[in-house]
């Protein structure tokens, strides 16, 4: 079948190509892409901030409908709305077997000759393994499926923080990820403080249900957070942005025995953490990256339930032919809208 795809050919360069979809193996599914979210990762590859090989076929936040299945595929029917949570899993390497399939040693895989690398959602059609396909149900519009992958990362992080219902959380940053953290925590019965520099984003976080929003540019803002927790600090802090000094501040916002979940990397911004605070206050500093099979399942179940009110996220369709404009728009509004491409 003819498939129109968007390929990044170099930093700041892209082109549409017409290719043929490959014949399905018995465990594969052909998906018609209804929407594919533009994530920070792909924007950074395009701008050159994230080193990557070109040509690159991006698009890992994919929602679509089933077109056709390989002979061994069960549990799907043509026309079914689904989310695709992609990246390969072998189920046989040591990380996979230890429950860290998000670190699967074959994840990037050996590419067959002539194959473009990348998750390949910026396209009309996409061929994926059955295990990457999650039926969405009929309670949410199909394009909400683009949130399955980011939500899976959030669900995994929250689990690793060991925060209990009713406890207080602080989310640092109110980009898409920060807002998803806030929504899932609220759904679980947590009270959530969001720390965010931009006023527009603070307003958005508040309108979407944050209990308190705080501007970290304001003198003494840390005390507002501490006061909100009755002087004890929050049981979990979710760091999604802000740099090394913010990460250090997180240690001081946590309750005794609390967790600091490091979702975002610091890269070159070397962290000097006050290690003694970790000792004396018995803190857990824990990382989380990507999603695993379990968190993907839980995230799609939550998404499909329709119980998370995600209307405020402003998912905006853009034609795949207008890829450059979509990138520009996302760069301009610093992702306060989530651009979704469709061919
Ligand atoms: Zn993403
Ligand atoms: Zn593996």
Tab-separated table of C-alpha atoms and ligand atoms in Angstrom:
chain	number	residue	atom	x	y	z
A	1	UNK	CA	0.000	0.000	0.000
A	2	UNK	CA	1.275	3.500	-0.721
A	3	UNK	CA	2.365	5.322	2.414
A	4	UNK	CA	3.203	9.011	2.640
A	5	UNK	CA	5.815	9.561	5.345
A	6	UNK	CA	7.695	12.517	6.794
A	7	UNK	CA	11.460	12.059	6.961
A	8	UNK	CA	13.927	14.365	8.699
A	9	UNK	CA	16.898	14.349	6.333
A	10	UNK	CA	19.227	16.666	8.302
A	11	UNK	CA	19.090	19.260	11.079
A	12	UNK	CA	16.231	21.615	10.157
A	13	UNK	CA	15.394	19.716	6.961
A	14	UNK	CA	12.502	17.412	6.179
A	15	UNK	CA	10.709	15.949	3.193
A	16	UNK	CA	7.632	13.925	2.372
A	17	UNK	CA	8.278	10.584	0.714
A	18	UNK	CA	5.969	8.043	-0.847
A	19	UNK	CA	6.956	4.503	0.095
A	20	UNK	CA	5.252	1.117	0.121
A	21	UNK	CA	4.122	-0.385	3.435
A	22	UNK	CA	5.984	-3.631	4.063
A	23	UNK	CA	4.086	-6.930	4.013
A	24	UNK	CA	2.881	-7.914	7.499
A	25	UNK	CA	4.609	-10.638	9.500
A	26	UNK	CA	2.248	-12.883	11.417
A	27	UNK	CA	2.571	-10.837	14.635
A	28	UNK	CA	2.285	-7.394	13.040
A	29	UNK	CA	-0.523	-4.893	12.626
A	30	UNK	CA	-1.069	-2.207	9.999
A	31	UNK	CA	-2.380	0.998	11.574
A	32	UNK	CA	-3.873	4.011	9.838
A	33	UNK	CA	-2.397	6.979	11.702
A	34	UNK	CA	-5.181	9.321	12.842
A	35	UNK	CA	-2.860	11.570	14.866
A	36	UNK	CA	0.782	11.602	15.921
A	37	UNK	CA	1.991	13.980	18.632
A	38	UNK	CA	5.078	16.144	18.208
A	39	UNK	CA	7.205	15.516	21.293
A	40	UNK	CA	10.148	17.510	22.669
A	41	UNK	CA	12.458	14.663	21.698
A	42	UNK	CA	11.635	14.998	17.996
A	43	UNK	CA	11.773	18.788	18.137
A	44	UNK	CA	15.266	18.583	19.631
A	45	UNK	CA	16.412	16.098	17.016
A	46	UNK	CA	15.118	18.458	14.333
A	47	UNK	CA	16.871	21.471	15.893
A	48	UNK	CA	20.094	19.512	16.409
A	49	UNK	CA	20.003	19.874	20.210
A	50	UNK	CA	19.578	16.102	20.549
A	51	UNK	CA	22.243	14.196	18.614
A	52	UNK	CA	20.711	11.678	16.216
A	53	UNK	CA	21.440	9.985	12.946
A	54	UNK	CA	19.757	11.192	9.776
A	55	UNK	CA	17.641	10.315	7.885
A	56	UNK	CA	15.258	9.905	10.812
A	57	UNK	CA	11.600	8.885	10.746
A	58	UNK	CA	10.044	10.300	13.929
A	59	UNK	CA	6.662	10.091	15.612
A	60	UNK	CA	6.262	8.000	18.779
A	61	UNK	CA	2.966	9.330	20.166
A	62	UNK	CA	0.631	7.629	17.755
A	63	UNK	CA	-3.119	7.107	17.704
A	64	UNK	CA	-4.909	5.341	14.882
A	65	UNK	CA	-7.258	2.659	13.682
A	66	UNK	CA	-6.492	-0.946	12.805
A	67	UNK	CA	-6.438	-1.659	9.062
A	68	UNK	CA	-5.109	-5.197	8.791
A	69	UNK	CA	-3.531	-7.860	10.992
A	70	UNK	CA	-0.976	-10.632	10.515
A	71	UNK	CA	-2.232	-14.237	10.696
A	72	UNK	CA	-1.288	-14.828	14.333
A	73	UNK	CA	-2.772	-11.591	15.688
A	74	UNK	CA	-5.665	-11.919	18.080
A	75	UNK	CA	-7.898	-9.464	19.893
A	76	UNK	CA	-8.036	-6.777	17.212
A	77	UNK	CA	-10.481	-6.034	14.424
A	78	UNK	CA	-10.249	-3.672	11.460
A	79	UNK	CA	-11.499	-0.196	12.313
A	80	UNK	CA	-10.703	-0.512	16.039
A	81	UNK	CA	-9.389	2.751	17.594
A	82	UNK	CA	-6.018	2.143	19.238
A	83	UNK	CA	-3.028	3.806	20.844
A	84	UNK	CA	0.427	2.713	19.747
A	85	UNK	CA	3.023	2.650	22.507
A	86	UNK	CA	6.070	1.829	20.481
A	87	UNK	CA	9.696	0.751	20.985
A	88	UNK	CA	10.812	-2.815	20.616
A	89	UNK	CA	10.901	-5.322	23.460
A	90	UNK	CA	12.590	-8.735	23.243
A	91	UNK	CA	11.263	-10.171	26.526
A	92	UNK	CA	14.446	-12.242	26.773
A	93	UNK	CA	17.303	-9.924	27.780
A	94	UNK	CA	18.231	-9.425	31.442
A	95	UNK	CA	16.578	-5.967	31.830
A	96	UNK	CA	13.337	-7.284	30.228
A	97	UNK	CA	13.292	-10.243	32.610
A	98	UNK	CA	14.001	-8.056	35.647
A	99	UNK	CA	10.935	-5.908	34.952
A	100	UNK	CA	12.901	-3.090	33.331
A	101	UNK	CA	11.767	-3.679	29.777
A	102	UNK	CA	12.152	0.093	29.251
A	103	UNK	CA	15.878	-0.733	29.140
A	104	UNK	CA	15.548	-3.646	26.698
A	105	UNK	CA	18.968	-4.335	25.187
A	106	UNK	CA	17.483	-4.815	21.719
A	107	UNK	CA	15.289	-1.711	21.873
A	108	UNK	CA	17.039	0.168	19.126
A	109	UNK	CA	17.496	-3.078	17.229
A	110	UNK	CA	19.489	-3.919	14.144
A	111	UNK	CA	17.906	-2.146	11.231
A	112	UNK	CA	17.249	-4.204	8.114
A	113	UNK	CA	19.059	-2.872	5.047
A	114	UNK	CA	17.316	0.177	3.594
A	115	UNK	CA	15.125	0.804	6.657
A	116	UNK	CA	14.876	4.254	8.177
A	117	UNK	CA	15.420	4.452	11.922
A	118	UNK	CA	12.785	5.920	14.193
A	119	UNK	CA	9.346	5.172	15.608
A	120	UNK	CA	7.733	6.150	12.252
A	121	UNK	CA	4.437	7.649	13.404
A	122	UNK	CA	4.737	10.723	11.157
A	123	UNK	CA	3.060	8.882	8.313
A	124	UNK	CA	-0.222	7.806	6.807
A	125	UNK	CA	0.307	4.204	7.890
A	126	UNK	CA	2.450	2.405	10.425
A	127	UNK	CA	3.372	-1.258	10.851
A	128	UNK	CA	3.925	-2.314	14.488
A	129	UNK	CA	4.074	-5.440	16.622
A	130	UNK	CA	0.828	-6.620	18.206
A	131	UNK	CA	2.203	-5.929	21.708
A	132	UNK	CA	2.653	-2.247	20.816
A	133	UNK	CA	-1.077	-1.861	20.091
A	134	UNK	CA	-3.537	-0.918	22.868
A	135	UNK	CA	-7.288	-0.719	22.141
A	136	UNK	CA	-8.649	2.625	23.358
A	137	UNK	CA	-12.354	1.898	23.716
A	138	UNK	CA	-15.075	4.342	22.746
A	139	UNK	CA	-15.169	6.744	25.692
A	140	UNK	CA	-12.495	9.092	24.335
A	141	UNK	CA	-11.866	10.414	20.816
A	142	UNK	CA	-9.235	8.402	18.954
A	143	UNK	CA	-6.698	11.266	18.802
A	144	UNK	CA	-6.441	11.160	22.625
A	145	UNK	CA	-4.436	8.011	21.974
A	146	UNK	CA	-1.379	10.225	21.338
A	147	UNK	CA	-1.265	10.740	25.114
A	148	UNK	CA	-0.833	7.034	25.847
A	149	UNK	CA	2.957	7.123	25.576
A	150	UNK	CA	3.602	10.255	27.719
A	151	UNK	CA	0.984	9.061	30.196
A	152	UNK	CA	2.747	5.683	30.442
A	153	UNK	CA	5.936	7.488	31.479
A	154	UNK	CA	3.987	9.436	34.095
A	155	UNK	CA	2.267	6.334	35.503
A	156	UNK	CA	5.632	4.582	35.834
A	157	UNK	CA	7.224	7.589	37.581
A	158	UNK	CA	4.394	7.906	40.077
A	159	UNK	CA	4.650	4.224	40.897
A	160	UNK	CA	8.388	4.555	41.496
A	161	UNK	CA	7.810	7.504	43.860
A	162	UNK	CA	5.676	5.261	46.136
A	163	UNK	CA	3.395	8.209	46.914
A	164	UNK	CA	0.175	7.083	48.624
A	165	UNK	CA	-3.326	8.469	47.975
A	166	UNK	CA	-4.095	11.602	50.054
A	167	UNK	CA	-0.411	12.532	50.301
A	168	UNK	CA	0.875	15.817	48.952
A	169	UNK	CA	2.889	16.156	45.774
A	170	UNK	CA	4.864	18.950	44.170
A	171	UNK	CA	5.276	18.973	40.400
A	172	UNK	CA	8.142	21.096	39.088
A	173	UNK	CA	7.271	22.322	35.589
A	174	UNK	CA	3.909	22.543	33.834
A	175	UNK	CA	4.751	21.460	30.310
A	176	UNK	CA	2.691	18.600	28.890
A	177	UNK	CA	4.471	16.126	31.181
A	178	UNK	CA	4.027	18.280	34.285
A	179	UNK	CA	0.326	18.701	33.542
A	180	UNK	CA	-0.108	14.949	33.025
A	181	UNK	CA	1.681	14.315	36.339
A	182	UNK	CA	-0.721	16.728	38.015
A	183	UNK	CA	-3.828	15.151	36.437
A	184	UNK	CA	-2.901	11.563	37.326
A	185	UNK	CA	-1.923	12.535	40.884
A	186	UNK	CA	-5.229	14.384	41.336
A	187	UNK	CA	-7.095	11.369	39.989
A	188	UNK	CA	-5.360	9.232	42.631
A	189	UNK	CA	-6.480	11.578	45.399
A	190	UNK	CA	-3.263	13.506	45.962
A	191	UNK	CA	-3.072	17.235	46.560
A	192	UNK	CA	-0.776	18.863	44.058
A	193	UNK	CA	1.332	22.020	44.034
A	194	UNK	CA	2.657	23.035	40.624
A	195	UNK	CA	5.820	25.142	40.370
A	196	UNK	CA	6.129	26.987	37.067
A	197	UNK	CA	7.759	30.206	35.865
A	198	UNK	CA	5.394	31.143	33.031
A	199	UNK	CA	2.171	32.814	34.106
A	200	UNK	CA	0.201	31.350	31.193
A	201	UNK	CA	1.201	27.866	32.220
A	202	UNK	CA	0.454	28.500	35.886
A	203	UNK	CA	-3.043	29.620	34.866
A	204	UNK	CA	-3.461	26.516	32.735
A	205	UNK	CA	-2.334	24.247	35.589
A	206	UNK	CA	-4.790	25.943	37.934
A	207	UNK	CA	-7.671	25.651	35.468
A	208	UNK	CA	-6.892	21.970	35.024
A	209	UNK	CA	-7.099	21.267	38.737
A	210	UNK	CA	-3.808	22.083	40.520
A	211	UNK	CA	-4.451	22.915	44.194
A	212	UNK	CA	-1.777	25.592	44.329
A	213	UNK	CA	0.497	27.138	41.704
A	214	UNK	CA	3.736	28.839	42.649
A	215	UNK	CA	6.099	31.081	40.688
A	216	UNK	CA	9.713	30.087	41.456
A	217	UNK	CA	10.871	33.579	40.449
A	218	UNK	CA	9.090	34.976	43.491
A	219	UNK	CA	11.261	35.573	46.562
A	220	UNK	CA	10.604	32.964	49.252
A	221	UNK	CA	8.454	30.730	47.044
A	222	UNK	CA	9.774	27.629	48.814
A	223	UNK	CA	7.996	28.765	51.984
A	224	UNK	CA	4.657	28.856	50.164
A	225	UNK	CA	5.114	25.178	49.322
A	226	UNK	CA	6.242	24.267	52.844
A	227	UNK	CA	3.343	26.220	54.379
A	228	UNK	CA	0.886	24.404	52.133
A	229	UNK	CA	2.097	21.100	53.565
A	230	UNK	CA	1.594	22.311	57.147
A	231	UNK	CA	5.316	22.779	57.553
A	232	UNK	CA	6.185	19.132	56.878
A	233	UNK	CA	7.121	19.148	53.192
A	234	UNK	CA	5.572	17.050	50.414
A	235	UNK	CA	5.695	13.261	50.333
A	236	UNK	CA	6.759	13.316	46.691
A	237	UNK	CA	8.362	15.853	44.393
A	238	UNK	CA	8.260	15.284	40.644
A	239	UNK	CA	11.079	17.090	38.871
A	240	UNK	CA	10.370	17.606	35.136
A	241	UNK	CA	12.341	20.819	34.491
A	242	UNK	CA	14.366	23.586	36.110
A	243	UNK	CA	18.017	22.521	36.229
A	244	UNK	CA	20.472	21.538	38.940
A	245	UNK	CA	19.701	24.218	41.520
A	246	UNK	CA	15.982	23.433	41.263
A	247	UNK	CA	16.699	19.749	41.751
A	248	UNK	CA	18.653	20.623	44.880
A	249	UNK	CA	15.792	22.795	46.139
A	250	UNK	CA	13.506	19.762	45.712
A	251	UNK	CA	15.421	18.042	48.531
A	252	UNK	CA	14.305	20.820	50.869
A	253	UNK	CA	10.665	20.649	49.785
A	254	UNK	CA	10.324	16.950	50.611
A	255	UNK	CA	8.835	15.540	53.808
A	256	UNK	CA	10.873	13.189	56.012
A	257	UNK	CA	11.073	9.888	54.135
A	258	UNK	CA	9.735	11.586	50.996
A	259	UNK	CA	10.711	10.948	47.380
A	260	UNK	CA	12.280	13.132	44.752
A	261	UNK	CA	11.468	11.634	41.379
A	262	UNK	CA	13.869	12.813	38.703
A	263	UNK	CA	11.946	12.533	35.453
A	264	UNK	CA	14.049	14.900	33.339
A	265	UNK	CA	17.834	14.767	32.876
A	266	UNK	CA	20.162	17.660	33.685
A	267	UNK	CA	22.616	16.858	30.893
A	268	UNK	CA	25.564	19.269	31.226
A	269	UNK	CA	24.075	21.176	34.140
A	270	UNK	CA	26.102	19.327	36.812
A	271	UNK	CA	24.122	18.709	39.955
A	272	UNK	CA	25.623	19.472	43.343
A	273	UNK	CA	23.133	17.840	45.669
A	274	UNK	CA	23.249	18.408	49.400
A	275	UNK	CA	23.743	14.768	50.162
A	276	UNK	CA	23.405	15.236	53.916
A	277	UNK	CA	19.788	16.319	53.484
A	278	UNK	CA	19.181	12.904	51.900
A	279	UNK	CA	20.759	11.247	54.940
A	280	UNK	CA	19.230	13.259	57.764
A	281	UNK	CA	15.730	13.445	56.274
A	282	UNK	CA	15.808	9.879	54.949
A	283	UNK	CA	14.879	10.888	51.418
A	284	UNK	CA	14.529	8.674	48.366
A	285	UNK	CA	16.007	10.155	45.211
A	286	UNK	CA	14.796	8.036	42.332
A	287	UNK	CA	14.895	8.236	38.555
A	288	UNK	CA	12.418	7.161	35.911
A	289	UNK	CA	12.783	7.035	32.153
A	290	UNK	CA	10.386	5.986	29.398
A	291	UNK	CA	7.621	3.446	30.038
A	292	UNK	CA	7.380	-0.253	30.668
A	293	UNK	CA	4.760	-2.773	29.614
A	294	UNK	CA	2.866	-2.523	32.856
A	295	UNK	CA	2.732	1.279	32.904
A	296	UNK	CA	1.607	1.366	29.266
A	297	UNK	CA	-1.267	-0.971	30.087
A	298	UNK	CA	-2.298	1.078	33.141
A	299	UNK	CA	-1.988	4.367	31.272
A	300	UNK	CA	-4.215	3.282	28.383
A	301	UNK	CA	-6.774	1.854	30.792
A	302	UNK	CA	-6.851	5.205	32.610
A	303	UNK	CA	-6.958	7.165	29.362
A	304	UNK	CA	-9.701	4.935	27.911
A	305	UNK	CA	-11.837	5.273	31.054
A	306	UNK	CA	-12.453	8.902	30.120
A	307	UNK	CA	-12.021	9.829	33.797
A	308	UNK	CA	-9.077	12.155	33.248
A	309	UNK	CA	-10.363	15.509	32.048
A	310	UNK	CA	-7.658	16.419	29.545
A	311	UNK	CA	-9.568	19.031	27.527
A	312	UNK	CA	-7.289	21.836	28.730
A	313	UNK	CA	-4.314	20.269	26.972
A	314	UNK	CA	-5.213	21.908	23.660
A	315	UNK	CA	-4.394	19.132	21.232
A	316	UNK	CA	-4.118	20.820	17.839
A	317	UNK	CA	-4.203	19.071	14.463
A	318	UNK	CA	-1.699	20.036	11.815
A	319	UNK	CA	-1.384	18.542	8.357
A	320	UNK	CA	1.721	16.396	7.902
A	321	UNK	CA	2.438	18.463	4.765
A	322	UNK	CA	2.850	21.460	7.066
A	323	UNK	CA	5.455	19.806	9.274
A	324	UNK	CA	7.748	22.836	9.405
A	325	UNK	CA	4.888	25.127	10.445
A	326	UNK	CA	3.926	22.653	13.142
A	327	UNK	CA	7.469	22.616	14.495
A	328	UNK	CA	7.603	26.409	14.444
A	329	UNK	CA	4.328	26.714	16.276
A	330	UNK	CA	5.450	24.241	18.934
A	331	UNK	CA	8.732	26.142	19.355
A	332	UNK	CA	6.933	29.461	19.654
A	333	UNK	CA	4.368	28.587	22.255
A	334	UNK	CA	6.831	26.364	24.043
A	335	UNK	CA	4.476	23.458	23.735
A	336	UNK	CA	1.491	24.937	25.507
A	337	UNK	CA	-0.426	23.334	22.669
A	338	UNK	CA	0.331	19.755	21.667
A	339	UNK	CA	0.725	19.652	17.906
A	340	UNK	CA	-0.577	16.454	16.302
A	341	UNK	CA	0.189	15.588	12.710
A	342	UNK	CA	-2.055	13.694	10.382
A	343	UNK	CA	-1.515	12.924	6.736
B	1	LIG	ZN1	6.968	11.724	23.818
B	2	LIG	ZN1	14.827	-7.107	26.087
